Coordinates of C-alpha atoms in Angstrom, one line a residue:
Chain A
M21 CA 0.0 0.0 0.0
K22 CA 2.7 2.4 1.1
A23 CA 5.0 1.5 -1.8
G24 CA 2.2 1.9 -4.3
Y25 CA 1.5 5.3 -3.0
N26 CA 5.1 6.3 -3.4
N27 CA 5.3 4.9 -6.9
Q28 CA 2.3 6.9 -8.0
K29 CA 3.6 10.0 -6.4
K30 CA 7.1 10.1 -7.8
P31 CA 6.6 10.9 -11.5
L32 CA 3.9 13.4 -10.6
K33 CA 6.3 15.1 -8.3
L34 CA 9.0 15.5 -11.0
N35 CA 6.5 17.0 -13.4
D36 CA 5.3 19.2 -10.6
K37 CA 8.7 20.6 -10.0
K38 CA 9.2 21.4 -13.6
S39 CA 5.9 23.1 -14.0
E40 CA 6.5 25.0 -10.8
I41 CA 9.7 26.4 -12.3
I42 CA 8.1 27.2 -15.6
W43 CA 5.1 28.9 -14.0
G44 CA 7.3 30.8 -11.6
Y45 CA 9.1 32.4 -14.5
I46 CA 5.9 33.1 -16.4
L47 CA 4.3 34.8 -13.5
I48 CA 7.4 36.9 -12.7
A49 CA 8.3 37.7 -16.3
P50 CA 6.2 40.9 -17.0
A51 CA 7.1 42.7 -13.8
F52 CA 10.7 41.7 -14.1
A53 CA 11.0 42.8 -17.7
I54 CA 9.5 46.2 -17.0
L55 CA 11.7 46.8 -14.0
L56 CA 14.8 45.5 -15.7
I57 CA 14.4 47.4 -19.0
F58 CA 12.9 50.7 -17.7
H59 CA 14.4 51.0 -14.3
I60 CA 17.4 48.8 -13.5
L61 CA 19.4 49.0 -16.7
P62 CA 18.9 52.7 -17.2
A63 CA 20.0 53.3 -13.6
L64 CA 23.1 51.2 -14.2
S65 CA 23.9 52.9 -17.5
S66 CA 23.9 56.2 -15.7
F67 CA 27.2 55.3 -14.1
W68 CA 28.7 55.1 -17.7
F69 CA 27.0 58.3 -18.9
A70 CA 28.2 60.2 -15.9
L71 CA 31.8 59.6 -17.2
T72 CA 31.0 61.2 -20.6
E73 CA 30.4 64.5 -22.2
W74 CA 27.1 64.0 -24.0
N75 CA 24.4 66.3 -25.5
G76 CA 21.8 63.5 -26.0
M77 CA 22.1 63.6 -29.8
T78 CA 25.7 62.7 -30.8
A79 CA 27.6 59.8 -29.3
P80 CA 28.8 60.3 -25.7
S81 CA 32.6 60.9 -25.4
F82 CA 34.5 59.6 -22.4
I83 CA 35.9 62.3 -20.2
G84 CA 36.7 60.3 -17.0
L85 CA 35.8 61.9 -13.7
E86 CA 35.6 65.4 -15.1
N87 CA 31.9 65.7 -14.5
Y88 CA 32.3 64.8 -10.9
I89 CA 35.2 67.3 -10.5
N90 CA 33.2 70.1 -12.1
M91 CA 30.2 69.3 -10.0
F92 CA 32.0 70.4 -6.8
K93 CA 33.2 73.6 -8.5
D94 CA 29.7 74.4 -9.8
E95 CA 28.2 76.9 -7.4
Q96 CA 24.7 76.6 -8.7
F97 CA 24.8 72.8 -8.2
M98 CA 26.3 73.0 -4.7
Q99 CA 23.6 75.5 -3.8
S100 CA 21.0 73.0 -4.9
V101 CA 22.5 70.4 -2.7
V102 CA 22.3 72.8 0.2
N103 CA 18.7 73.7 -0.7
T104 CA 17.7 70.1 -0.9
T105 CA 19.2 69.4 2.5
I106 CA 17.4 72.4 4.0
F107 CA 14.1 71.4 2.4
T108 CA 14.4 67.8 3.5
A109 CA 15.4 68.6 7.1
G110 CA 12.6 71.2 7.4
S111 CA 9.9 69.2 5.8
V112 CA 10.7 65.8 7.4
S113 CA 11.1 67.1 10.9
L114 CA 8.1 69.4 10.8
S115 CA 5.8 67.0 9.2
V116 CA 6.7 64.2 11.5
I117 CA 6.5 66.3 14.7
V118 CA 3.1 67.8 13.7
A119 CA 1.8 64.3 12.7
V120 CA 2.8 62.8 16.0
F121 CA 1.1 65.6 17.9
F122 CA -2.2 65.2 16.0
A123 CA -2.0 61.4 15.9
V124 CA -1.7 61.4 19.7
Q125 CA -4.7 63.7 20.0
L126 CA -6.7 61.6 17.6
N127 CA -5.9 58.4 19.5
K128 CA -7.8 59.6 22.5
K129 CA -11.3 58.3 23.1
I130 CA -13.2 61.2 21.5
R131 CA -16.1 61.6 19.2
A132 CA -15.8 62.4 15.5
R133 CA -12.4 60.7 15.3
A134 CA -13.1 59.4 11.8
F135 CA -14.2 62.8 10.7
Y136 CA -11.0 64.5 11.8
R137 CA -8.9 61.8 10.2
S138 CA -10.7 62.2 6.9
V139 CA -10.2 66.0 6.9
Y140 CA -6.5 65.8 7.8
F141 CA -5.9 63.2 5.1
L142 CA -7.5 65.2 2.3
P143 CA -4.5 67.2 1.2
F144 CA -2.6 64.0 0.4
V145 CA -4.7 63.3 -2.7
I146 CA -4.0 66.8 -4.1
M147 CA -1.4 66.9 -6.8
L148 CA 1.7 68.9 -5.8
V149 CA 1.3 71.1 -8.8
A150 CA -2.0 72.3 -7.4
V151 CA -0.6 72.5 -3.9
G152 CA 2.0 74.9 -5.4
T153 CA -0.5 77.1 -7.2
T154 CA -2.7 77.3 -4.2
F155 CA 0.1 78.1 -1.7
S156 CA 1.5 80.7 -4.1
W157 CA -1.9 82.4 -3.9
V158 CA -2.6 81.9 -0.2
F159 CA 0.9 83.3 0.6
N160 CA 0.7 86.1 -2.0
S161 CA 2.4 89.1 -0.4
Q162 CA -0.3 91.6 -1.2
F163 CA -3.6 89.8 -1.5
G164 CA -2.9 86.4 0.1
L165 CA -5.0 85.2 2.9
V166 CA -2.1 84.6 5.2
N167 CA -0.8 88.1 5.0
Q168 CA -4.3 89.5 5.3
I169 CA -4.7 87.6 8.5
L170 CA -1.3 88.6 9.8
G171 CA -2.0 92.2 8.9
F172 CA -5.3 92.1 10.7
F173 CA -3.5 91.2 13.9
G174 CA -0.9 93.9 13.3
L175 CA 1.9 91.3 12.6
P176 CA 4.5 91.7 9.9
T177 CA 3.5 90.7 6.4
P178 CA 6.6 89.3 4.7
S179 CA 6.9 88.5 1.0
W180 CA 6.5 84.8 1.3
I181 CA 6.8 83.9 -2.4
T182 CA 8.8 86.7 -3.9
N183 CA 11.6 86.8 -1.4
P184 CA 14.0 83.9 -2.3
E185 CA 14.9 83.2 1.3
L186 CA 11.3 83.0 2.5
L187 CA 10.1 81.0 -0.5
M188 CA 11.9 78.0 0.9
T189 CA 9.9 78.3 4.1
T190 CA 6.7 78.6 2.1
M191 CA 7.6 75.5 0.1
I192 CA 8.3 73.5 3.3
L193 CA 5.0 74.6 4.7
A194 CA 3.2 73.5 1.5
D195 CA 4.9 70.2 1.6
V196 CA 4.1 69.6 5.3
W197 CA 0.5 70.5 4.6
H198 CA 0.5 68.0 1.7
K199 CA 1.9 65.0 3.5
L200 CA 0.7 65.5 7.0
G201 CA -2.3 63.3 6.5
Y202 CA -0.2 60.4 5.2
N203 CA 2.2 60.5 8.1
L204 CA -0.8 60.9 10.5
V205 CA -2.7 57.9 9.2
I206 CA 0.4 55.6 9.5
L207 CA 1.3 56.9 12.9
L208 CA -2.3 56.5 14.1
A209 CA -2.4 52.9 12.9
G210 CA 0.9 52.4 14.9
L211 CA -0.7 54.1 18.0
Q212 CA -3.8 51.9 17.8
S213 CA -1.7 48.8 17.9
I214 CA -0.2 49.7 21.3
P215 CA -2.0 47.5 23.9
R216 CA -4.0 49.4 26.5
T217 CA -2.5 47.3 29.2
F218 CA 0.8 49.2 28.9
Y219 CA -0.9 52.4 29.8
E220 CA -2.8 50.7 32.6
A221 CA 0.5 49.4 34.0
A222 CA 2.0 53.0 33.7
D223 CA -1.1 54.3 35.5
I224 CA -0.5 51.9 38.4
D225 CA 3.1 53.1 38.6
G226 CA 1.7 56.6 38.9
A227 CA 3.1 58.0 35.6
N228 CA 1.8 61.3 34.4
S229 CA 0.7 61.8 30.8
F230 CA 4.1 63.3 29.8
Q231 CA 5.9 60.3 31.3
K232 CA 3.5 57.9 29.6
F233 CA 4.3 59.6 26.2
W234 CA 8.0 59.2 26.6
T235 CA 8.2 55.8 28.2
V236 CA 5.2 54.0 26.5
T237 CA 4.0 55.8 23.4
L238 CA 7.2 56.8 21.8
P239 CA 9.1 53.5 22.1
L240 CA 6.2 51.5 21.0
L241 CA 5.4 53.9 18.1
S242 CA 9.1 53.8 17.0
P243 CA 8.6 51.3 14.1
S244 CA 5.9 53.4 12.5
L245 CA 7.9 56.5 13.2
F246 CA 10.9 55.0 11.5
F247 CA 8.8 54.0 8.4
V248 CA 7.3 57.5 8.2
I249 CA 10.7 59.2 8.5
I250 CA 12.3 57.0 5.8
I251 CA 9.4 57.6 3.3
S252 CA 9.3 61.4 4.0
L253 CA 13.1 61.5 3.6
I254 CA 13.2 59.8 0.3
N255 CA 10.3 61.9 -1.1
S256 CA 11.7 65.2 0.1
F257 CA 15.1 64.5 -1.4
K258 CA 13.3 64.1 -4.8
M259 CA 11.3 67.3 -4.6
F260 CA 10.7 68.9 -8.0
D261 CA 7.1 69.8 -8.6
L262 CA 6.8 72.6 -5.9
V263 CA 10.1 74.2 -7.2
F264 CA 8.9 74.1 -10.8
I265 CA 5.5 75.7 -10.0
M266 CA 6.4 78.1 -7.2
T267 CA 9.4 79.7 -8.8
G268 CA 8.0 79.6 -12.3
G269 CA 11.6 79.2 -13.5
N270 CA 12.6 82.6 -12.1
P271 CA 16.4 82.4 -11.7
I272 CA 16.5 84.8 -8.7
L273 CA 14.0 82.6 -6.8
L274 CA 15.7 79.4 -8.0
E275 CA 18.9 80.4 -6.3
G276 CA 17.4 79.8 -2.9
T277 CA 15.0 77.0 -3.7
S278 CA 16.3 74.9 -6.6
T279 CA 16.5 71.3 -5.5
M280 CA 18.9 68.7 -6.9
V281 CA 16.2 67.1 -9.1
Y282 CA 15.3 70.5 -10.5
N283 CA 18.9 71.2 -11.2
I284 CA 19.3 67.8 -12.9
Y285 CA 16.2 68.5 -15.0
E286 CA 17.5 71.9 -16.0
Q287 CA 21.0 70.7 -16.9
A288 CA 19.7 67.8 -18.9
F289 CA 16.6 69.2 -20.7
T290 CA 17.3 72.9 -20.9
Y291 CA 21.1 72.9 -21.5
S292 CA 21.4 69.3 -22.9
Y293 CA 24.3 68.5 -20.5
M294 CA 23.2 64.9 -20.3
G295 CA 26.5 63.5 -19.1
Y296 CA 26.9 66.2 -16.4
A297 CA 23.3 65.8 -15.3
S298 CA 23.8 62.0 -15.0
A299 CA 26.7 62.5 -12.7
Q300 CA 24.5 64.7 -10.5
S301 CA 21.8 61.9 -10.5
I302 CA 24.4 59.5 -9.2
L303 CA 25.4 61.9 -6.4
L304 CA 21.8 62.3 -5.5
F305 CA 21.4 58.5 -5.5
F306 CA 24.3 58.1 -3.1
I307 CA 23.1 60.9 -0.8
I308 CA 19.7 59.2 -0.5
M309 CA 21.3 55.9 0.1
I310 CA 23.6 57.2 2.7
A311 CA 20.8 59.1 4.5
T312 CA 18.7 55.9 4.5
L313 CA 21.6 53.8 5.7
I314 CA 22.3 56.2 8.5
Q315 CA 18.6 56.0 9.5
F316 CA 18.8 52.2 9.4
Y317 CA 22.0 52.3 11.6
L318 CA 20.4 54.7 14.0
Q319 CA 17.2 52.7 14.3
K320 CA 19.1 50.1 16.3
K321 CA 19.4 52.7 19.0
W322 CA 15.9 54.0 19.2
V323 CA 13.5 51.7 17.3
H324 CA 11.9 48.9 19.4
Y325 CA 10.2 46.1 17.5
Chain B
M11 CA -13.4 63.8 38.4
K12 CA -15.9 63.4 35.7
K13 CA -16.0 67.1 35.0
K14 CA -12.2 67.2 34.6
I15 CA -12.2 64.4 31.9
Q16 CA -14.8 66.4 30.0
W17 CA -12.6 69.5 30.0
N18 CA -9.7 67.4 28.7
K19 CA -11.8 66.3 25.8
I20 CA -12.9 69.8 25.0
A21 CA -9.3 70.8 24.9
V22 CA -8.5 68.0 22.5
H23 CA -11.4 68.9 20.3
I24 CA -10.4 72.5 20.2
T25 CA -6.8 71.5 19.2
L26 CA -8.2 69.2 16.5
I27 CA -10.6 71.8 15.1
I28 CA -7.8 74.4 14.9
G29 CA -5.7 71.8 13.0
A30 CA -8.6 70.9 10.7
L31 CA -9.3 74.6 10.0
I32 CA -5.7 75.1 8.9
V33 CA -5.9 72.0 6.7
I34 CA -9.2 73.2 5.1
L35 CA -8.3 76.9 4.8
P36 CA -6.2 76.6 1.5
F37 CA -9.0 74.5 -0.1
Y38 CA -11.6 77.0 1.0
W39 CA -9.5 79.9 -0.4
M40 CA -8.9 78.0 -3.6
V41 CA -12.6 77.4 -4.2
V42 CA -13.7 80.9 -3.1
T43 CA -11.1 82.6 -5.3
S44 CA -12.1 80.5 -8.3
L45 CA -15.6 82.0 -8.1
K46 CA -14.6 85.6 -7.9
T47 CA -13.9 88.2 -10.6
N48 CA -10.3 88.9 -11.0
A49 CA -10.8 92.4 -9.6
E50 CA -12.5 91.0 -6.5
T51 CA -9.5 88.6 -5.8
M52 CA -7.4 91.8 -5.2
M53 CA -9.7 93.5 -2.8
I54 CA -8.4 94.5 0.6
P55 CA -9.8 93.3 3.0
P56 CA -10.6 90.1 1.0
T57 CA -14.2 89.0 0.7
L58 CA -14.8 85.7 2.4
I59 CA -17.7 84.8 0.1
P60 CA -17.7 85.9 -3.6
E61 CA -19.9 89.0 -4.2
N62 CA -21.1 87.8 -7.5
W63 CA -20.5 84.2 -8.2
Q64 CA -18.4 83.8 -11.4
F65 CA -19.2 80.3 -12.4
S66 CA -18.1 81.5 -15.9
N67 CA -14.5 81.3 -14.7
Y68 CA -14.7 77.5 -15.1
I69 CA -16.2 77.9 -18.6
D70 CA -13.4 80.4 -19.5
V71 CA -10.7 78.0 -18.2
M72 CA -12.3 75.1 -20.2
K73 CA -12.5 77.2 -23.3
Q74 CA -9.0 78.6 -23.1
F75 CA -7.5 75.3 -22.3
D76 CA -8.3 71.9 -23.5
F77 CA -8.9 70.3 -20.2
G78 CA -11.2 67.7 -21.8
T79 CA -8.3 66.1 -23.6
A80 CA -6.1 66.4 -20.5
Y81 CA -8.8 64.7 -18.3
L82 CA -9.2 61.8 -20.8
N83 CA -5.4 61.3 -21.1
T84 CA -4.9 61.3 -17.4
A85 CA -7.8 58.9 -16.9
I86 CA -6.3 56.5 -19.5
V87 CA -2.9 56.7 -17.9
T88 CA -4.2 56.3 -14.4
V89 CA -6.4 53.2 -15.3
A90 CA -3.7 51.6 -17.3
R91 CA -1.0 52.0 -14.7
T92 CA -3.3 50.9 -11.9
L93 CA -4.5 47.7 -13.6
G94 CA -1.0 47.0 -14.9
Q95 CA 0.5 47.2 -11.4
L96 CA -2.3 45.2 -9.8
L97 CA -1.8 42.4 -12.3
F98 CA 1.9 42.3 -12.8
C99 CA 2.9 43.0 -9.2
S100 CA 0.5 40.4 -7.9
M101 CA 1.7 37.8 -10.3
A102 CA 5.4 38.4 -9.4
A103 CA 4.6 38.7 -5.7
F104 CA 2.7 35.4 -5.8
A105 CA 5.5 33.6 -7.5
I106 CA 8.1 35.0 -5.1
A107 CA 6.0 34.3 -2.0
T108 CA 4.9 30.8 -2.7
M109 CA 6.9 29.1 -5.5
R110 CA 10.4 27.7 -5.7
F111 CA 12.5 28.2 -8.8
P112 CA 16.2 28.9 -9.4
G113 CA 17.1 32.6 -9.1
R114 CA 14.0 33.5 -7.1
N115 CA 15.8 35.4 -4.4
V116 CA 18.2 37.2 -6.8
I117 CA 15.2 38.4 -8.9
F118 CA 13.4 39.5 -5.8
I119 CA 16.3 41.5 -4.5
M120 CA 16.8 43.1 -7.9
M121 CA 13.1 44.0 -8.1
I122 CA 12.9 45.6 -4.7
S123 CA 16.1 47.4 -5.2
V124 CA 14.1 49.6 -7.6
L125 CA 12.6 51.1 -4.5
M126 CA 16.0 52.8 -4.0
F127 CA 16.1 54.5 -7.4
P128 CA 12.8 55.9 -8.5
P129 CA 12.7 56.6 -12.3
E130 CA 12.8 60.4 -11.9
M131 CA 16.3 60.0 -10.4
F132 CA 17.6 58.4 -13.6
M133 CA 15.4 60.2 -16.0
I134 CA 18.3 60.9 -18.5
P135 CA 19.1 57.3 -19.6
V136 CA 15.3 56.5 -19.5
Y137 CA 14.7 59.5 -21.7
N138 CA 17.4 58.4 -24.1
L139 CA 16.0 54.8 -24.2
M140 CA 12.6 56.1 -25.0
N141 CA 14.1 58.3 -27.7
T142 CA 15.9 55.3 -29.2
I143 CA 12.8 53.1 -29.3
N144 CA 10.6 56.0 -30.5
W145 CA 8.4 55.9 -27.5
L146 CA 8.7 59.6 -26.7
D147 CA 5.3 61.4 -26.9
T148 CA 3.3 58.2 -26.9
Y149 CA 0.9 56.6 -24.5
Y150 CA 3.4 53.8 -24.1
V151 CA 5.9 55.9 -22.4
L152 CA 3.3 57.2 -20.0
T153 CA 2.0 53.8 -19.0
V154 CA 4.2 50.7 -19.7
P155 CA 7.3 51.7 -17.6
I156 CA 5.2 52.3 -14.6
M157 CA 3.1 49.1 -14.8
A158 CA 5.3 47.4 -12.2
S159 CA 7.0 48.7 -9.1
G160 CA 9.3 47.4 -6.4
F161 CA 6.9 48.8 -3.8
G162 CA 3.9 46.9 -5.2
I163 CA 5.7 43.6 -5.4
F164 CA 7.1 44.1 -1.9
L165 CA 3.7 45.0 -0.5
L166 CA 1.7 42.2 -2.1
R167 CA 4.4 39.7 -1.2
Q168 CA 3.8 40.5 2.5
F169 CA 0.1 39.8 2.0
F170 CA 0.7 36.5 0.2
M171 CA 3.2 35.4 2.8
S172 CA 0.7 35.9 5.6
L173 CA -1.7 33.4 4.0
P174 CA -1.2 29.9 5.4
R175 CA 1.1 27.6 3.4
D176 CA -1.5 24.8 3.8
L177 CA -3.8 26.6 1.4
F178 CA -1.2 26.3 -1.4
E179 CA -0.3 22.7 -0.6
A180 CA -4.0 21.6 -0.4
A181 CA -4.8 23.2 -3.7
R182 CA -1.9 21.5 -5.3
M183 CA -3.0 18.1 -3.9
D184 CA -6.4 18.7 -5.5
G185 CA -4.6 19.2 -8.8
C186 CA -5.2 22.9 -9.0
S187 CA -2.9 24.6 -11.5
Y188 CA -0.5 27.3 -10.3
F189 CA -2.3 30.0 -12.3
R190 CA -5.6 29.0 -10.7
I191 CA -4.2 29.0 -7.2
Y192 CA -2.9 32.5 -7.9
W193 CA -6.1 33.8 -9.6
S194 CA -8.9 32.0 -7.8
I195 CA -7.5 31.4 -4.3
Y196 CA -4.8 33.9 -3.5
M197 CA -6.1 37.0 -5.3
P198 CA -9.6 37.0 -3.7
L199 CA -8.0 36.6 -0.2
T200 CA -5.7 39.6 -0.8
I201 CA -8.4 42.2 -1.7
P202 CA -7.4 44.6 1.0
G203 CA -3.8 44.6 -0.3
L204 CA -4.9 45.0 -3.8
V205 CA -7.2 47.9 -2.9
S206 CA -4.4 49.5 -1.0
L207 CA -1.9 49.2 -3.9
G208 CA -4.6 50.3 -6.4
I209 CA -5.4 53.5 -4.5
F210 CA -1.7 54.2 -4.0
V211 CA -0.9 53.8 -7.7
A212 CA -4.0 55.7 -8.9
V213 CA -3.3 58.7 -6.7
A214 CA 0.4 58.8 -7.8
S215 CA -0.5 58.4 -11.5
W216 CA -3.2 61.1 -11.5
N217 CA -0.8 63.5 -9.8
D218 CA 2.3 62.6 -11.7
F219 CA 4.1 65.6 -13.1
L220 CA 7.9 65.1 -13.8
W221 CA 7.5 62.0 -15.9
P222 CA 5.0 63.4 -18.4
L223 CA 6.9 66.7 -18.4
I224 CA 10.0 65.0 -19.7
M225 CA 8.6 62.3 -21.8
T226 CA 5.8 64.1 -23.7
S227 CA 5.6 67.4 -25.5
S228 CA 2.6 67.3 -27.8
Q229 CA -0.7 68.9 -26.8
D230 CA -2.6 65.7 -27.6
L231 CA -0.8 63.8 -24.8
Q232 CA -1.1 66.5 -22.2
V233 CA -2.1 65.2 -18.8
V234 CA -3.9 67.3 -16.2
S235 CA -0.8 68.2 -14.1
I236 CA 1.0 69.5 -17.2
A237 CA -2.1 71.4 -18.4
I238 CA -2.5 73.2 -15.1
A239 CA 1.2 74.0 -15.0
S240 CA 1.3 75.6 -18.5
F241 CA -2.0 77.3 -17.7
V242 CA -0.4 78.9 -14.7
G243 CA 2.6 79.9 -16.7
E244 CA 0.3 81.8 -19.1
H245 CA -2.1 83.4 -16.5
N246 CA 0.1 83.9 -13.5
T247 CA -1.6 87.1 -12.6
N248 CA -5.2 86.0 -13.0
Y249 CA -5.7 84.2 -9.7
A250 CA -9.4 83.5 -10.2
L251 CA -8.7 81.5 -13.4
M252 CA -5.6 79.9 -11.8
M253 CA -7.6 78.7 -8.9
A254 CA -10.5 77.5 -11.2
G255 CA -7.9 75.5 -13.1
S256 CA -6.5 74.1 -9.8
V257 CA -10.0 73.0 -8.7
I258 CA -10.6 71.3 -12.0
S259 CA -7.3 69.4 -11.7
I260 CA -8.0 68.1 -8.3
L261 CA -11.7 67.5 -8.5
P262 CA -11.8 63.9 -9.7
L263 CA -9.5 62.6 -7.0
V264 CA -11.2 64.7 -4.3
L265 CA -14.6 63.3 -5.3
L266 CA -13.2 59.8 -5.4
Y267 CA -11.7 60.3 -2.0
L268 CA -15.0 61.6 -0.5
F269 CA -16.8 58.5 -1.7
L270 CA -14.1 56.0 -0.8
Q271 CA -12.6 57.6 2.3
R272 CA -12.5 54.5 4.3
Y273 CA -10.6 52.6 1.6
F274 CA -8.2 55.4 1.0
I275 CA -7.3 55.8 4.6
E276 CA -7.2 52.1 5.6
G277 CA -5.4 51.3 2.4
I278 CA -2.7 53.8 3.1
A279 CA -2.5 52.7 6.7
L280 CA -1.9 49.2 5.5
T281 CA 1.0 50.2 3.3
G282 CA 2.6 51.4 6.6
V283 CA 1.8 48.3 8.6
K284 CA 2.8 45.8 5.9
G285 CA 5.8 47.8 4.6

C-alpha cells in the first residue's frame, strides 16, 4: 500500500517541480521585464553616462571623472545640494512632529475621530502642482489670505513667495500640509496597535501623561515613526514639482530654492548637458542611500520592535 | 473627576478643530477665489464669500485650455498603470511568496532594489532609451514603464506570505494549476492589499508631473498636471482663473476620496503596517 502510493507520487512530483519552475518564471516575467528594461538597466547605464560628455544627440565621449570634479566647482549645483538638504530637514522634521502631535490627540477616546482623520488626510490626494499654485496664492504678499490675517493682527506681512529666502519656508509649509495626512494615518495605525495594558501598567506606577508619552507611546510607536521618516526623507530629497511651480523658472527665486532634481532637470533638458546631469543623478542616489543607511543604523538605537 | 475628563476632551477637540481649519483653509480659499472676478480677488480686505459668483471662470478655463483632452489622457494613464500594477505586481509577488524556482531570491532583490532609485532620479538614460525606441510622446511611455514597481511587489508579497502555506499545498493536492491558485484562491484573499496598492498607484498616477513633463511634449498627450502647469505659466496674474484650473485638476480625486474615504485611509495605513 505504502509502496504503491510512493510509486504513483514520484513521476507526478517531477512534473510538478518542472511546472513550478516554468510557472514561476511566467508569473514573474512581465514585472521583471518592465523593471529591468525601464528601471534597473537605465540606472546602471547612468554610471557610464556620468563619465562622458554628452548632449543627447551625438555619441557620448568619455571624459573620465571630469563631471564629478566640475560638480564640486559648480556653485549653482552646490547651492542646490544645500537647498535640498534644508528642504528635507525642514519638511521631514516638521511633518513628523506635527503628525505625531495630532496622531496622539486623535488616538484619545473622543467623538468624530473618523471625521477629523478624513479631513487631515484630504491634502494627500491633491497633486503637488495644485498645492504649489494654491500656496502661491494663499501666501501672496499683497492679496494672500495669510498676510491679510497677519496684517489684521498687526503682525509683519513678509513677501512669502517673492523673497528667495522666504520661498523655501513657504515650500516647506506647502509640503508639510500636503503630507501631514499620510504621516498621520500611518502613525495613528501604529498608536492603535499599542495595547491598552501598557498604559494601565503605567497608571498603576503613577506615571503622568508626559511620562507615559516618553516611556510607553514613543518607544512602541518607533517602528511606525521610523517608516514615516524614511518615506518622507526619500520623497523630500526628490522634490521637484513645488520648485517648478512656485518659482516659475525665475532664476533669482531658484537660487534659494532649486533642488537637486530640479537642477538635474534643467541641466539635462534645458542645456542638454546629459553626461553632467547623469553625474548629478548619481550623487543624489548616493546621498539618499547614505541618508537611508544612517537611519537604518540609528534605528538600532531607538526603534523597538 | 468626571468634570475634569470632559474638559480634557474639549481641549482635545479645540486643538483638533484648529488643525482641521488650517488644513481646510487653503481648499476654501482656492474654491472661493475660483468663483470671484479677477478684480475681486485683489480686494483688501478680502471678501470671504464671492460678491457675485463667477461660475463662468470655469467655462473660461475650459475654453482657453483643452482640459477635456487632459482629463481623458490622465484617466487613460491612471487606469492603465493601476490595472497593470495590480496584475503584474501580484503575479510576481505570488511567484516569489509561494513558489520555488532557481534565481528567485536574486530576482526578488533586484526588483525591490528599484525602491531605492525611482525613475525620476535616472530620467536621463530612460529618456534616451525612449528616444531610441521611438516611444517619446506616446501613450506607451506614460504607461508601460510604470506598470510594475518594487513597492507593489514588496507590499503584495507581504500579504501573500501571511496566508497559510497549507492553502497552497492543499490546492496542489487537488490538482489545481499554479495559475488557478494565484487567480482563484490567493487573489480573492488579498483584496485589502490590492485595494491598498490600487489606490496608491491611482493617486500617484493622477498627480504625476515630472515623468510626463519630460517624456511628452505634444498637446494631444497632455495630462492634467501638465495642463495646469502651463496654464499657470500663461495666466500667472489672473488668480481667479488659476484657482479655477486648480480646482478642475484636483476635483476627480477629491470626489473619489470623499466617496471611498475609508478605503483610502485604511489602504494607506496598510502600506505602513505591511511595509
